[in-house]
mmCIF file of C-alpha atoms in Angstrom:
data_model
loop_
_atom_site.group_PDB
_atom_site.id
_atom_site.type_symbol
_atom_site.label_atom_id
_atom_site.label_comp_id
_atom_site.label_asym_id
_atom_site.label_seq_id
_atom_site.Cartn_x
_atom_site.Cartn_y
_atom_site.Cartn_z
ATOM 1 C CA MET A 146 0.112 0.057 0.015
ATOM 2 C CA GLN A 147 1.235 3.497 -0.881
ATOM 3 C CA HIS A 148 1.879 6.206 1.441
ATOM 4 C CA PRO A 149 -0.282 9.258 1.139
ATOM 5 C CA SER A 150 2.758 11.597 0.554
ATOM 6 C CA ASP A 151 3.846 9.426 -2.758
ATOM 7 C CA PRO A 152 1.030 10.099 -5.187
ATOM 8 C CA ALA A 153 1.230 7.689 -8.196
ATOM 9 C CA VAL A 154 -0.641 10.019 -10.534
ATOM 10 C CA CYS A 155 -0.343 13.710 -10.573
ATOM 11 C CA LEU A 156 -3.145 15.624 -12.297
ATOM 12 C CA ASN A 157 -2.225 19.209 -13.067
ATOM 13 C CA MET A 158 -5.946 20.721 -13.042
ATOM 14 C CA GLN A 159 -4.761 24.407 -13.168
ATOM 15 C CA PRO A 160 -6.135 26.637 -15.856
ATOM 16 C CA TYR A 161 -3.630 27.401 -18.666
ATOM 17 C CA SER A 162 -3.221 30.344 -21.023
ATOM 18 C CA SER A 163 -3.785 30.533 -24.763
ATOM 19 C CA GLY A 164 -1.528 28.925 -27.135
ATOM 20 C CA TYR A 165 1.211 26.154 -26.746
ATOM 21 C CA GLU A 166 3.096 26.062 -23.603
ATOM 22 C CA LYS A 167 5.546 23.756 -21.903
ATOM 23 C CA ASP A 168 4.687 22.993 -18.187
ATOM 24 C CA PRO A 169 7.548 21.222 -16.425
ATOM 25 C CA ASN A 170 4.883 19.341 -14.551
ATOM 26 C CA ARG A 171 3.469 17.882 -17.491
ATOM 27 C CA PRO A 172 5.148 15.857 -20.057
ATOM 28 C CA PHE A 173 3.158 16.788 -23.074
ATOM 29 C CA LEU A 174 2.362 19.903 -24.877
ATOM 30 C CA THR A 175 -1.290 21.648 -24.097
ATOM 31 C CA GLN A 176 -3.101 23.843 -26.276
ATOM 32 C CA ALA A 177 -5.883 26.129 -25.077
ATOM 33 C CA ARG A 178 -9.364 25.617 -26.267
ATOM 34 C CA GLY A 179 -9.582 29.175 -27.802
ATOM 35 C CA SER A 180 -6.932 28.325 -30.627
ATOM 36 C CA ALA A 181 -8.530 25.578 -32.391
ATOM 37 C CA ALA A 182 -7.325 26.886 -35.951
ATOM 38 C CA ALA A 183 -3.943 25.181 -35.249
ATOM 39 C CA GLN A 184 -5.518 21.816 -34.567
ATOM 40 C CA PRO A 185 -6.403 19.639 -37.733
ATOM 41 C CA ASN A 186 -9.764 18.009 -37.920
ATOM 42 C CA ASP A 187 -9.981 14.634 -37.100
ATOM 43 C CA TYR A 188 -13.038 13.602 -39.201
ATOM 44 C CA PHE A 189 -14.567 11.720 -36.297
ATOM 45 C CA LEU A 190 -18.342 12.227 -36.921
ATOM 46 C CA TRP A 191 -17.823 11.237 -40.655
ATOM 47 C CA SER A 192 -16.030 8.238 -39.612
ATOM 48 C CA ILE A 193 -18.678 7.332 -37.192
ATOM 49 C CA PHE A 194 -21.384 7.986 -40.218
ATOM 50 C CA ASN A 195 -19.429 5.791 -42.660
ATOM 51 C CA PHE A 196 -18.754 3.067 -40.200
ATOM 52 C CA GLY A 197 -22.693 2.681 -39.366
ATOM 53 C CA PHE A 198 -23.836 3.288 -42.915
ATOM 54 C CA PHE A 199 -21.311 3.108 -45.874
ATOM 55 C CA ASN A 200 -18.795 0.425 -44.296
ATOM 56 C CA THR A 201 -17.994 -0.967 -47.585
ATOM 57 C CA CYS A 202 -14.814 -3.493 -47.477
ATOM 58 C CA CYS A 203 -14.383 -2.196 -43.664
ATOM 59 C CA LEU A 204 -12.981 1.342 -45.108
ATOM 60 C CA GLY A 205 -15.654 3.119 -42.428
ATOM 61 C CA PHE A 206 -14.195 0.992 -39.762
ATOM 62 C CA ILE A 207 -10.443 1.694 -40.718
ATOM 63 C CA ALA A 208 -11.288 5.273 -41.072
ATOM 64 C CA LEU A 209 -12.692 5.330 -37.630
ATOM 65 C CA VAL A 210 -9.553 3.891 -36.369
ATOM 66 C CA PHE A 211 -7.284 6.668 -38.024
ATOM 67 C CA SER A 212 -9.758 9.419 -36.762
ATOM 68 C CA VAL A 213 -9.430 8.092 -33.201
ATOM 69 C CA LYS A 214 -5.515 7.861 -33.525
ATOM 70 C CA SER A 215 -5.720 11.530 -34.781
ATOM 71 C CA ARG A 216 -7.869 12.637 -31.792
ATOM 72 C CA ASP A 217 -5.193 10.956 -29.651
ATOM 73 C CA CYS A 218 -2.297 12.589 -30.984
ATOM 74 C CA LYS A 219 -3.992 15.779 -30.618
ATOM 75 C CA VAL A 220 -4.602 14.947 -26.656
ATOM 76 C CA VAL A 221 -0.949 14.182 -26.314
ATOM 77 C CA GLY A 222 0.051 17.215 -28.305
ATOM 78 C CA ASP A 223 1.611 15.918 -31.598
ATOM 79 C CA PRO A 224 -0.088 17.970 -34.280
ATOM 80 C CA GLU A 225 2.069 16.448 -37.116
ATOM 81 C CA GLY A 226 0.946 12.927 -36.037
ATOM 82 C CA ALA A 227 -2.657 14.187 -35.783
ATOM 83 C CA ALA A 228 -2.627 15.792 -39.030
ATOM 84 C CA ARG A 229 -1.112 12.700 -40.821
ATOM 85 C CA HIS A 230 -3.813 10.450 -39.247
ATOM 86 C CA ALA A 231 -6.605 12.965 -40.254
ATOM 87 C CA LYS A 232 -5.421 12.993 -43.738
ATOM 88 C CA THR A 233 -5.548 9.193 -43.946
ATOM 89 C CA ALA A 234 -9.073 9.186 -42.342
ATOM 90 C CA ARG A 235 -10.373 11.745 -44.658
ATOM 91 C CA TRP A 236 -9.166 9.661 -47.854
ATOM 92 C CA LEU A 237 -10.536 6.527 -46.243
ATOM 93 C CA ASN A 238 -13.905 8.353 -45.755
ATOM 94 C CA ILE A 239 -13.995 9.349 -49.283
ATOM 95 C CA PHE A 240 -13.303 6.003 -50.638
ATOM 96 C CA ALA A 241 -15.592 4.450 -48.605
ATOM 97 C CA LEU A 242 -18.410 7.031 -49.436
ATOM 98 C CA ILE A 243 -17.617 6.708 -53.228
ATOM 99 C CA LEU A 244 -17.371 2.809 -53.069
ATOM 100 C CA SER A 245 -20.622 2.506 -50.983
ATOM 101 C CA LEU A 246 -22.588 4.930 -53.508
ATOM 102 C CA ILE A 247 -21.269 2.938 -56.382
ATOM 103 C CA PHE A 248 -22.551 -0.254 -55.084
ATOM 104 C CA ILE A 249 -25.940 1.217 -54.162
ATOM 105 C CA VAL A 250 -26.389 2.470 -57.704
ATOM 106 C CA VAL A 251 -25.378 -1.088 -59.081
ATOM 107 C CA PHE A 252 -27.784 -2.762 -56.765
ATOM 108 C CA ILE A 253 -30.691 -0.310 -57.713
ATOM 109 C CA ILE A 254 -29.810 -0.788 -61.399
ATOM 110 C CA ILE A 255 -29.944 -4.698 -61.076
ATOM 111 C CA ILE A 256 -32.997 -4.507 -58.919
ATOM 112 C CA TYR A 257 -34.702 -2.495 -61.632
ATOM 113 C CA ALA A 258 -33.520 -4.623 -64.381
ATOM 114 C CA SER A 259 -34.543 -7.873 -62.912
ATOM 115 C CA SER A 260 -38.017 -6.421 -61.773
ATOM 116 C CA THR A 261 -38.783 -5.249 -65.268
ATOM 117 C CA THR A 262 -37.765 -8.827 -66.603
ATOM 118 C CA ILE A 263 -39.980 -10.444 -64.167
ATOM 119 C CA MET A 264 -42.858 -8.141 -65.085
ATOM 120 C CA GLU A 265 -42.465 -8.790 -68.755
ATOM 121 C CA GLU A 266 -42.332 -12.683 -68.190
ATOM 122 C CA LEU A 267 -45.558 -12.530 -65.996
ATOM 123 C CA GLN A 268 -47.262 -10.530 -68.901
ATOM 124 C CA LYS A 269 -46.172 -13.085 -71.466
ATOM 125 C CA ARG A 270 -47.452 -15.951 -69.327
ATOM 126 C CA GLN A 271 -50.762 -14.231 -68.893
ATOM 127 C CA LYS A 272 -51.482 -13.595 -72.414
ATOM 128 C CA GLY A 273 -50.321 -17.336 -73.185
ATOM 129 C CA GLN A 274 -53.062 -18.691 -70.992
#
């Protein structure tokens, strides 16, 4: 059991100023909430949408993984890694969306063609009776 004077985890809950700053008590860089322009978009909501609705060839899931990686990099103060993972997530989301829309259009064309063929065959049988 640990002694109360030996904390295992030290949380710095003090407010911080705008911009990046290096706190000697914290190992990571922090960024203030007001300067969100420097942080890249992680495309998390788009990845969730593609994972739920357009998960063709698991691209939506993979995009979600890269979005979470981007978000994690933003938390630990790695803007380059966050931007790299966000770019990958964006391209995976684009490919998932395009591939899914192509599959949907092809599926609709196949259903339409088969239904018209079935209707023509039924009309031929009715006339033949």
